[in-house]
mmCIF file of C-alpha atoms in Angstrom:
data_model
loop_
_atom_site.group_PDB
_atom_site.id
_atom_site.type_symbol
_atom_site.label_atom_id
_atom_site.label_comp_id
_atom_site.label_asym_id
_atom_site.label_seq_id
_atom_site.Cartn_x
_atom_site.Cartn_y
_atom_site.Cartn_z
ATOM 1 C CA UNK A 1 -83.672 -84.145 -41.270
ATOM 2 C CA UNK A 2 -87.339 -82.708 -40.571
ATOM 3 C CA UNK A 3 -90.262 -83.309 -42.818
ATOM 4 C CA UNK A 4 -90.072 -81.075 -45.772
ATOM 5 C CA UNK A 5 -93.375 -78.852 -45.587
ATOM 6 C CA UNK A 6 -95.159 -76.381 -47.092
ATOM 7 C CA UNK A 7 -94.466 -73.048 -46.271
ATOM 8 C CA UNK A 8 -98.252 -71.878 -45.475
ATOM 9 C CA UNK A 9 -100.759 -74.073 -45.517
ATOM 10 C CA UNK A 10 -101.960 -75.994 -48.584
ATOM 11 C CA UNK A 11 -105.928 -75.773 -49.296
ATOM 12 C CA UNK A 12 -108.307 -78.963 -48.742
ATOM 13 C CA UNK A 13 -109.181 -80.293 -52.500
ATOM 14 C CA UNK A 14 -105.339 -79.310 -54.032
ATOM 15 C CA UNK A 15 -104.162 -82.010 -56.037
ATOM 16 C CA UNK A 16 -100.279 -82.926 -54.107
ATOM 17 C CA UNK A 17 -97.486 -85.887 -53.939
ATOM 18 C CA UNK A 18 -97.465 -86.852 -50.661
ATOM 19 C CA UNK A 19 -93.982 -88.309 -49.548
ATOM 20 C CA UNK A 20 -94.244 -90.124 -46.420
ATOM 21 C CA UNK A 21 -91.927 -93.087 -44.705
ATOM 22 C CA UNK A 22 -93.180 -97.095 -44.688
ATOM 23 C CA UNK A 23 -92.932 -99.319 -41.330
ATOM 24 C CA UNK A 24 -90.149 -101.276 -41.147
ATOM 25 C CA UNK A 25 -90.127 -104.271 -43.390
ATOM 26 C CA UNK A 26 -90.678 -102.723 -46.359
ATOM 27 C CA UNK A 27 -88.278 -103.293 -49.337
ATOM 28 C CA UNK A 28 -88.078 -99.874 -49.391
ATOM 29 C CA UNK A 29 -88.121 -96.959 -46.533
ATOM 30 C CA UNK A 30 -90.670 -94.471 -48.097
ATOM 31 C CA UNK A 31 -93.291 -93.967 -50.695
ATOM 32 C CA UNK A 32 -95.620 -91.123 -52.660
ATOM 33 C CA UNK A 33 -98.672 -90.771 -53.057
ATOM 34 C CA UNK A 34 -101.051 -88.401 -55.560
ATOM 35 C CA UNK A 35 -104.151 -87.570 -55.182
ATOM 36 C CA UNK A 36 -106.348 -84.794 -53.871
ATOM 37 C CA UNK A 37 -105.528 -83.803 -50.135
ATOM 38 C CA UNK A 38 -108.305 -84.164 -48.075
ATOM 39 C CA UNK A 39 -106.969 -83.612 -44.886
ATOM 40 C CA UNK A 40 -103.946 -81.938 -42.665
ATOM 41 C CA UNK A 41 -104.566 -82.902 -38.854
ATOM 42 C CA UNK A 42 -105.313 -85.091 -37.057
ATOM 43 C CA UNK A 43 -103.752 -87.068 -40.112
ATOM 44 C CA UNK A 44 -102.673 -86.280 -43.581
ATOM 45 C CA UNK A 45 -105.126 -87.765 -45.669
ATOM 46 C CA UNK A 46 -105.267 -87.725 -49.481
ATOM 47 C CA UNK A 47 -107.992 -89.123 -52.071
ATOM 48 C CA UNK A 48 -106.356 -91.138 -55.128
ATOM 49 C CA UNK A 49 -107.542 -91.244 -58.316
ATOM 50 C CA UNK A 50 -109.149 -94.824 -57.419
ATOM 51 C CA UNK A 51 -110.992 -93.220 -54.747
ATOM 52 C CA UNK A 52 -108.687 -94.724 -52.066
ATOM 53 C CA UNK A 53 -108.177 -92.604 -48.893
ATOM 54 C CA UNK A 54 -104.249 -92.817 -47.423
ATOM 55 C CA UNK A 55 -104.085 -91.465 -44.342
ATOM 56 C CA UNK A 56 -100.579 -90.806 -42.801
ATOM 57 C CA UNK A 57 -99.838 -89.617 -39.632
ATOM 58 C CA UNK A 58 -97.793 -86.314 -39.170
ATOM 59 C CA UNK A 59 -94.840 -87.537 -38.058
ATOM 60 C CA UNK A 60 -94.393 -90.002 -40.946
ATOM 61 C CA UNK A 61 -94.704 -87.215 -43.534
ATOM 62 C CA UNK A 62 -91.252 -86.339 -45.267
ATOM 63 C CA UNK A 63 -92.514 -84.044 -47.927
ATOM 64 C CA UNK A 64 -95.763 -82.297 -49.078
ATOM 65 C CA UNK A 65 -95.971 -80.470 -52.381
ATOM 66 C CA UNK A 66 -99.148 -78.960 -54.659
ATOM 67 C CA UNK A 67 -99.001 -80.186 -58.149
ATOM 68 C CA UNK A 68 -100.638 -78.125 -60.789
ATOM 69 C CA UNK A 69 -104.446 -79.050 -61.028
ATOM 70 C CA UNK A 70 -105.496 -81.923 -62.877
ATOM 71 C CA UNK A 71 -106.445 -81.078 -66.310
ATOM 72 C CA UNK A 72 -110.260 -80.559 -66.626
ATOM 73 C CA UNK A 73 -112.036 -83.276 -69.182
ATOM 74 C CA UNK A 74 -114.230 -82.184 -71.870
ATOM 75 C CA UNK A 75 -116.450 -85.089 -70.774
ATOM 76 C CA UNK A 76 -116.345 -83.407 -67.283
ATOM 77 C CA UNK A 77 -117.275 -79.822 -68.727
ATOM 78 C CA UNK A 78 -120.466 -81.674 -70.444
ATOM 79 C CA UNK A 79 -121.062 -83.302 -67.400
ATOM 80 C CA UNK A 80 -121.490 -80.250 -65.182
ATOM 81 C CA UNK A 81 -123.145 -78.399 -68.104
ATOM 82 C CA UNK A 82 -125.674 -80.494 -68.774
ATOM 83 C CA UNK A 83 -126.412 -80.301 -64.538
ATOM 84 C CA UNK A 84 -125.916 -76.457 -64.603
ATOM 85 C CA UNK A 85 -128.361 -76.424 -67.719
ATOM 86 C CA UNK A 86 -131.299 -78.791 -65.733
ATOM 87 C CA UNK A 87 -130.677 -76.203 -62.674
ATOM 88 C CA UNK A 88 -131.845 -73.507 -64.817
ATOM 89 C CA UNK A 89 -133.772 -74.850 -67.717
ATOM 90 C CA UNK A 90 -135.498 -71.400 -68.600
ATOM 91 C CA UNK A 91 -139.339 -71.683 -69.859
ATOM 92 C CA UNK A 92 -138.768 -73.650 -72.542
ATOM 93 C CA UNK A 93 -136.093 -76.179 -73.205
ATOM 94 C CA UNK A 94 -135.614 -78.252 -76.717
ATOM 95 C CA UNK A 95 -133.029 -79.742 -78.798
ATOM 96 C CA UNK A 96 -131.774 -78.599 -82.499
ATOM 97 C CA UNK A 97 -128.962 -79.940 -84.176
ATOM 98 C CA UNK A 98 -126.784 -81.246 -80.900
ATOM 99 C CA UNK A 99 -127.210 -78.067 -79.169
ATOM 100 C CA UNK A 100 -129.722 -77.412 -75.968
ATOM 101 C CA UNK A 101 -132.020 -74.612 -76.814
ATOM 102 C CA UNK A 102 -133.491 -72.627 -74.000
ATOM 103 C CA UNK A 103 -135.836 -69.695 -73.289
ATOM 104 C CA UNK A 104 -136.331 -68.129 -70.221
ATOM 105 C CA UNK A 105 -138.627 -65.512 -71.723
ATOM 106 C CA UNK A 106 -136.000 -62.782 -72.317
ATOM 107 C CA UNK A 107 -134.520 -63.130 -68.817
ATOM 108 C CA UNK A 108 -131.516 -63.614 -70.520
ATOM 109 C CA UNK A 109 -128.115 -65.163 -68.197
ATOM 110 C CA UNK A 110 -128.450 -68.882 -68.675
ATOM 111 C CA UNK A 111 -131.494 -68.797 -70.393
ATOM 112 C CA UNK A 112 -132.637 -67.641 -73.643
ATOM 113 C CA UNK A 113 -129.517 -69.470 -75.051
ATOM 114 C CA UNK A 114 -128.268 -72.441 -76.939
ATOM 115 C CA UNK A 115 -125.349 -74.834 -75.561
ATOM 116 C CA UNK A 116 -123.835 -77.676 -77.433
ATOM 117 C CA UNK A 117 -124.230 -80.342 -75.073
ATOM 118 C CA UNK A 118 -124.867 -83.273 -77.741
ATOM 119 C CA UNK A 119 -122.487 -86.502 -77.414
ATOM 120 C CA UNK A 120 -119.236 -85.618 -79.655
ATOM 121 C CA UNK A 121 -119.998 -85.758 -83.474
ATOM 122 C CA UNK A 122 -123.369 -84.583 -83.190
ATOM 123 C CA UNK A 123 -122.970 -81.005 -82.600
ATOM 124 C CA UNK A 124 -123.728 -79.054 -85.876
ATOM 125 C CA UNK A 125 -121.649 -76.416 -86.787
ATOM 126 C CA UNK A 126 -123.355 -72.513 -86.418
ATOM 127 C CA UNK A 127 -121.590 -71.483 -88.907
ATOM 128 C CA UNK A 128 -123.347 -73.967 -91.529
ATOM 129 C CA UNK A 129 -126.153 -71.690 -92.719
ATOM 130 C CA UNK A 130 -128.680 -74.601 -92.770
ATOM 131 C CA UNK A 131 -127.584 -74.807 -89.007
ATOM 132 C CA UNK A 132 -127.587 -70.928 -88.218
ATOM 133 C CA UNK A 133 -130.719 -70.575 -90.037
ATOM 134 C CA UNK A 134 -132.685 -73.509 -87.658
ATOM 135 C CA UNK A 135 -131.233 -72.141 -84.532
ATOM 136 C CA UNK A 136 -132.314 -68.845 -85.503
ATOM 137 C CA UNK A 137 -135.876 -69.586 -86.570
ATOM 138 C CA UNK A 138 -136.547 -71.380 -82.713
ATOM 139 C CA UNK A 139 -135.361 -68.281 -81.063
ATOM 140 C CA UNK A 140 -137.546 -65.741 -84.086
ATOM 141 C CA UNK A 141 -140.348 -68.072 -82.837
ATOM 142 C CA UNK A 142 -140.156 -66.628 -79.154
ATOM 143 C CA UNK A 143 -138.391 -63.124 -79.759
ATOM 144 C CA UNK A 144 -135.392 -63.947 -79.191
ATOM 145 C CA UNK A 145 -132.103 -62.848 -81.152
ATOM 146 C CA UNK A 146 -129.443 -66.187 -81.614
ATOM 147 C CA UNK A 147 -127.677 -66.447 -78.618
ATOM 148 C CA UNK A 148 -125.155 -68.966 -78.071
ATOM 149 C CA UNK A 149 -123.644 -70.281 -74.298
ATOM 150 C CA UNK A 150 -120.223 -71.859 -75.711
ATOM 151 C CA UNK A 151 -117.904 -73.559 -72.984
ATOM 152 C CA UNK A 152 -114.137 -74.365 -73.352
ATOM 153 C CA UNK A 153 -113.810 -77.080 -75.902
ATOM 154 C CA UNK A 154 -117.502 -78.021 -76.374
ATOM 155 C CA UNK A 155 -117.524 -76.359 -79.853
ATOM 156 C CA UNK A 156 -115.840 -73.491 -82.037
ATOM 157 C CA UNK A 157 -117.007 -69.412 -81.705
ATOM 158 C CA UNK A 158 -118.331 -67.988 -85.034
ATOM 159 C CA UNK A 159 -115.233 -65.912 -85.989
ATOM 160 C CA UNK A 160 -117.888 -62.464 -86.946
ATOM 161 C CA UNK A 161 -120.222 -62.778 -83.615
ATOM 162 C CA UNK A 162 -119.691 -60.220 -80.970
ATOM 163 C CA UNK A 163 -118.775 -61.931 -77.385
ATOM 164 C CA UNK A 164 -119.642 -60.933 -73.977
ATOM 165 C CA UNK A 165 -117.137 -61.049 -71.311
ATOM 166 C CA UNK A 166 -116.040 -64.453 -70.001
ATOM 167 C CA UNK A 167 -117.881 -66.649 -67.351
ATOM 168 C CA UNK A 168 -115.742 -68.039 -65.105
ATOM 169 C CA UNK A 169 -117.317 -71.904 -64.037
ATOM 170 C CA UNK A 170 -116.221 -73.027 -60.261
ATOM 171 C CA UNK A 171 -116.479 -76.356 -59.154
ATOM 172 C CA UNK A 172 -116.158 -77.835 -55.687
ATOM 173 C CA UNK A 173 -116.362 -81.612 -53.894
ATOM 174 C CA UNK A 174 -118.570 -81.007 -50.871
ATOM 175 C CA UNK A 175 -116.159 -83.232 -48.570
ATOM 176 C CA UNK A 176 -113.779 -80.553 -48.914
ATOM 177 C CA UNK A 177 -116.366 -77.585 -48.534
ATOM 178 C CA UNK A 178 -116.150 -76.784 -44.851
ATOM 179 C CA UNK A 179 -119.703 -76.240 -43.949
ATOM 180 C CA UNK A 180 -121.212 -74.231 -41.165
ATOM 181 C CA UNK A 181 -121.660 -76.577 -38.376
ATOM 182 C CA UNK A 182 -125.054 -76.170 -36.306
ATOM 183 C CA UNK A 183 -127.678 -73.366 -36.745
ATOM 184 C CA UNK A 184 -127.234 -70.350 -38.642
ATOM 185 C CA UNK A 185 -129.216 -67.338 -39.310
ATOM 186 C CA UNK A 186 -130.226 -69.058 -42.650
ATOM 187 C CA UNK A 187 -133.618 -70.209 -43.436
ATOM 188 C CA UNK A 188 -134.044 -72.290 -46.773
ATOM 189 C CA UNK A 189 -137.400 -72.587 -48.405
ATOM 190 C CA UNK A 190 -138.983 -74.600 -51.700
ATOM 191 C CA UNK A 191 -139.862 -70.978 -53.596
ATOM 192 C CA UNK A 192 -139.070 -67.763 -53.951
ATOM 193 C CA UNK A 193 -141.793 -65.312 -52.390
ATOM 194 C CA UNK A 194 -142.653 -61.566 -52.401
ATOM 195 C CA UNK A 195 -139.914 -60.746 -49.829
ATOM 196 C CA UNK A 196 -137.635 -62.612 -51.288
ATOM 197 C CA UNK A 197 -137.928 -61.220 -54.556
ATOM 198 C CA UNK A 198 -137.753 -57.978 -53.591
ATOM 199 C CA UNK A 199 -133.964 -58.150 -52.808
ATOM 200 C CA UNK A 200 -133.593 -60.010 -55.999
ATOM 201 C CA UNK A 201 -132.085 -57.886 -59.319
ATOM 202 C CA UNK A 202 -134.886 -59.350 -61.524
ATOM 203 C CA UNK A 203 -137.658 -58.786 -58.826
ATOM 204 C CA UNK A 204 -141.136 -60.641 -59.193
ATOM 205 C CA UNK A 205 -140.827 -61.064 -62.934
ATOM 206 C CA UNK A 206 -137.628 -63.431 -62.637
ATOM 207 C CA UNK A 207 -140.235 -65.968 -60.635
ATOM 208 C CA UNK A 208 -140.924 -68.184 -63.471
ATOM 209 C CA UNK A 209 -137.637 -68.739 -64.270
ATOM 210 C CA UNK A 210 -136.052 -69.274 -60.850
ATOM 211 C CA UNK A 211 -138.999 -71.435 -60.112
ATOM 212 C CA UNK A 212 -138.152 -73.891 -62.795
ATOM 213 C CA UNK A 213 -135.684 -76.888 -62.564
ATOM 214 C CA UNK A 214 -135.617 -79.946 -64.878
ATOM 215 C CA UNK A 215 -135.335 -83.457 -62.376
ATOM 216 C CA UNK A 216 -133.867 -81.857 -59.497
ATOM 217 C CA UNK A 217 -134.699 -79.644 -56.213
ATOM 218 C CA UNK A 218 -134.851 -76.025 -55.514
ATOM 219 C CA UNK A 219 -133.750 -74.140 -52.001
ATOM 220 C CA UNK A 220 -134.040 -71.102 -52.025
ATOM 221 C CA UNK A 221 -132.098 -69.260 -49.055
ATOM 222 C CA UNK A 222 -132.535 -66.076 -46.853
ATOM 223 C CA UNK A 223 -131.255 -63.998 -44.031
ATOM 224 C CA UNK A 224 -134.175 -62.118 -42.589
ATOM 225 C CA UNK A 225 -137.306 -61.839 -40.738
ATOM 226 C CA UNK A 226 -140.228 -63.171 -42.146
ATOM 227 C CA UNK A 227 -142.196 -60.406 -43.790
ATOM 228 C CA UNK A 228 -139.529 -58.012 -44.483
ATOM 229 C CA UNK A 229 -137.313 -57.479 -47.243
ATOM 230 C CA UNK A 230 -134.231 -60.393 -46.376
ATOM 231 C CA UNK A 231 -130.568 -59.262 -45.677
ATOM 232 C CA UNK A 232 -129.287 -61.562 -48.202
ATOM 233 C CA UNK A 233 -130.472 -64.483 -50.355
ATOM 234 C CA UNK A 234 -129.390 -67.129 -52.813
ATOM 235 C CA UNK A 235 -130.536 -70.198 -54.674
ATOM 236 C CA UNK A 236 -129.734 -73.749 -55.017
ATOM 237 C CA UNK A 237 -130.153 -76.108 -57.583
ATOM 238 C CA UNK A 238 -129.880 -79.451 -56.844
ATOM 239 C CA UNK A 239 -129.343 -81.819 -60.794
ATOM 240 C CA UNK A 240 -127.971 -84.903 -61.803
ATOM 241 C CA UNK A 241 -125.099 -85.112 -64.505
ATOM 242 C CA UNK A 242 -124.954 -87.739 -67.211
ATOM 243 C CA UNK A 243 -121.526 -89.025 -65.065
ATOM 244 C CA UNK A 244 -123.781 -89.905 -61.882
ATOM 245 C CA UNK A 245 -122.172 -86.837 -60.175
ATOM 246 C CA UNK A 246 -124.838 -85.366 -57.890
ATOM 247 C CA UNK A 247 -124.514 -81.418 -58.561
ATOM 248 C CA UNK A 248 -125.774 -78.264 -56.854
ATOM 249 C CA UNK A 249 -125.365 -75.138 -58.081
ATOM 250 C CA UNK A 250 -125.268 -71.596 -56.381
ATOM 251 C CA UNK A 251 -127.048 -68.565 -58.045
ATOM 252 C CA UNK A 252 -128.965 -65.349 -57.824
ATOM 253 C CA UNK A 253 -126.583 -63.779 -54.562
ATOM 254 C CA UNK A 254 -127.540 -60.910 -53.523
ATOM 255 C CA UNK A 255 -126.922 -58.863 -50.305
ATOM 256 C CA UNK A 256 -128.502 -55.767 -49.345
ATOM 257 C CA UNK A 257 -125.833 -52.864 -50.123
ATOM 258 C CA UNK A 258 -125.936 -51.585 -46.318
ATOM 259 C CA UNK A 259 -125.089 -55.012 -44.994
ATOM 260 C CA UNK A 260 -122.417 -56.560 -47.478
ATOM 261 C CA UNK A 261 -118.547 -57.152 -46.380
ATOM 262 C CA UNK A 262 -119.924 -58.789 -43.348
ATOM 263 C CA UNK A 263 -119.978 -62.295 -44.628
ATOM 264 C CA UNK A 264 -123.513 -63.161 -45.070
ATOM 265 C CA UNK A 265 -123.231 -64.186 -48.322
ATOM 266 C CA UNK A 266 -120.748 -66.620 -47.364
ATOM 267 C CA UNK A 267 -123.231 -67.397 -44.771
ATOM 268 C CA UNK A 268 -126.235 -68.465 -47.141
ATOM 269 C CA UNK A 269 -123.465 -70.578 -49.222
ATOM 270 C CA UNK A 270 -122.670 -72.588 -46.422
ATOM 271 C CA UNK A 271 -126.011 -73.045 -45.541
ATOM 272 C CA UNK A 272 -127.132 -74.237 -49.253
ATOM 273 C CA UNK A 273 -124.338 -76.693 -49.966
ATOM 274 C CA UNK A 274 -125.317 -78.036 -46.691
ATOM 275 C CA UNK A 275 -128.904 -78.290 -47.214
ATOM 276 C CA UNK A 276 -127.742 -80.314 -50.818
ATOM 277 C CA UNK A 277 -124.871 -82.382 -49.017
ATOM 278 C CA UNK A 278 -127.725 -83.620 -46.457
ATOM 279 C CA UNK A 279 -130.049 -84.272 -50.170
ATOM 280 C CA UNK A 280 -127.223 -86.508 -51.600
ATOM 281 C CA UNK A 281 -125.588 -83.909 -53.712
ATOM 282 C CA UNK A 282 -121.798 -84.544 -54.071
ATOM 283 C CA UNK A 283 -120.409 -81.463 -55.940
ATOM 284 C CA UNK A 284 -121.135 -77.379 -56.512
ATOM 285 C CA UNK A 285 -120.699 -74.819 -58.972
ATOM 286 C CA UNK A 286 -120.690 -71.771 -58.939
ATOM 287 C CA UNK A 287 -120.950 -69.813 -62.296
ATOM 288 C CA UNK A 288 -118.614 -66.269 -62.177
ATOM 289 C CA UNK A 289 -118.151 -62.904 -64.464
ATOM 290 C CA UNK A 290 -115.156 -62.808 -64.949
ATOM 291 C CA UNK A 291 -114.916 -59.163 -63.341
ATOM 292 C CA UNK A 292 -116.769 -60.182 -60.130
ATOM 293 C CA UNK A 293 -113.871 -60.453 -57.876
ATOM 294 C CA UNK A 294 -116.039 -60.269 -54.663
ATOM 295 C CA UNK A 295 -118.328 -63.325 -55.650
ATOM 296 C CA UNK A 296 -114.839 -65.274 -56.768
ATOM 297 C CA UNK A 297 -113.520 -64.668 -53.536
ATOM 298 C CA UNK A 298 -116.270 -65.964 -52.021
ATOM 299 C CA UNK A 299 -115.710 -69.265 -54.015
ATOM 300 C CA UNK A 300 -112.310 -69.287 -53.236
ATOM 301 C CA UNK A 301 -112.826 -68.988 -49.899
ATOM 302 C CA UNK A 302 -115.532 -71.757 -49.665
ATOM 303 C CA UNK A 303 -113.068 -74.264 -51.599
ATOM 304 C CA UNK A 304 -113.860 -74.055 -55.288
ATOM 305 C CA UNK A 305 -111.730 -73.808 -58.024
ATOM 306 C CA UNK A 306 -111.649 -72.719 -61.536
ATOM 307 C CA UNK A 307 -113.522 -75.422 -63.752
ATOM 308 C CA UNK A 308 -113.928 -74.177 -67.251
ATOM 309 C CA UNK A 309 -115.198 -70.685 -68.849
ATOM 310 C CA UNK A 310 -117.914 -69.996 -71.118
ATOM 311 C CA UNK A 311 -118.480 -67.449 -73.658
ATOM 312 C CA UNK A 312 -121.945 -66.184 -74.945
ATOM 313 C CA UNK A 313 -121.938 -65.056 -78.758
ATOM 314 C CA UNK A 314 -124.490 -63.518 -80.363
ATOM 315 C CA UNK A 315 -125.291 -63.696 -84.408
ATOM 316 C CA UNK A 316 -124.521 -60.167 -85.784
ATOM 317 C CA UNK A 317 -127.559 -58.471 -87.201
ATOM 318 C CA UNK A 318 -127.674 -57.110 -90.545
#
């Protein structure tokens, strides 16, 4: 009977069984295995939840089948929140009543929001007036109407606010991100300058914000000759989560409208997650409208996968 195998391939960083026969002088003639496949050739290699790699060669596999993705952790969803939140920690960043305030100075996006990253049991309820009313008077300081950032599970949508569209959160283990191997066209520097602004939505008044990064490293990525306005860019933001997971987290793509479908943003990914691989950086995000089917594509096709979604609220006026 030959091995029982997927019909097309199955994609690095799938959670499987892997069914595969034992020497002889086992009690028994085969075993599975579960964990996240990390490998098809030269070997069959999967990760187990220990961290154990099994490696099996091909001709000892009997059966390989996805499972449905482990379920994501609220602990996990902190984890990479509280990383995606240091990557992009606005102007100002504070805490009031369990939730992370931030203001970016009306950039708006990650900024100029509050998240309730506070351990469990210490995140205040919005729709406590006391609360609402303290939340509301840091963001009347600056400007700012209430604006909340709530992820899956992390705490419960006032039933009256208006919501935006969802955010779709990617996340991706760099050993199963294939990279770009050698040079590329991609340069990466510390700061965003005139040039590279200029292809960037927000232009020169979004520096401040993209400058700023709480703990961690910037790179910020380009395809272009120096002086002129770049093909494509992106940034990186390299932060530690409260799990020891080393995170880095892709924002701001852009490519010029004459040059995209040609894969150069895929390009400056590569060249990023690289750049944060080789500065001890273990994992990626990638933060998603929900609508934006090119830039999920783009995930998809780099290896990430759907992590959690976030909604932003904001506090009705009147």
């Amino acid at each position: 009977m030959s091995p029982e195998r997927p019909a097309a391939p199955i994609p690095l960083g799938t959670r499987v069984v892997l069914r595969h026969r034992l020497p002889a002088g086992y009690s028994h003639p085969m075993t599975d295995v579960i964990g996240e496949l990390v490998s098809l050739e030269p070997v069959v290699a999967v990760r187990t939840a220990d961290g154990r790699v099994m490696q099996v060669a091909p001709g000892s596999v009997v059966a390989l089948k996805a499972l449905s993705a482990r379920p994501i952790r609220v602990t996990e969803i902190r984890a990479l929140e509280h990383a995606a939140a240091a990557g992009r920690p606005g102007l100002e960043l504070d805490w009031v009543d369990g939730w992370l305030v931030r203001s970016g100075g009306g950039a708006g996006g990650d900024t100029d929001s509050a998240t309730p990253l506070g351990e469990r049991g210490t995140v205040a309820d919005p729709a406590d007036p006391e609360v609402r009313a303290r939340l509301r008077a840091w963001f009347a300081a600056r400007g700012l109407p209430l604006r909340l950032r709530v992820p899956d599970r992390l705490a419960r949508v006032p039933a009256d606010w208006p919501a935006s569209a969802s955010l779709l959160v990617m996340g991706a283990d760099l050993q199963n991100v294939p990279l770009p191997p050698g040079q590329t066209p991609v340069t990466i520097g510390d700061g965003p300058d005139a040039d590279w602004l200029a292809l960037h939505r927000g232009g020169e008044a979004a520096r401040g914000v993209l400058r700023t990064v709480a703990g961690g490293t910037l790179g910020f990525g380009r395809i272009g000759a120096p002086g002129r306005t770049p093909l494509a860019i992106g940034r990186a933001a390299i932060t530690d989560a409260p799990d020891g997971r080393r995170w880095v987290g892709l924002s701001d793509l852009e490519v010029a409208p004459e040059h995209r479908r040609q894969g150069l943003g895929t390009l400056v990914c590569g060249a990023l997650l690289r750049w944060a691989r080789e500065r001890g950086a273990t994992h990626a995000y990638l933060q998603v409208d929900e609508d934006d089917t090119a830039t999920r594509a783009l995930g998809r096709g780099l290896g990430f996968i759907d992590h959690h979604r976030c909604r932003y609220v904001t506090e009705p006026v009147g």
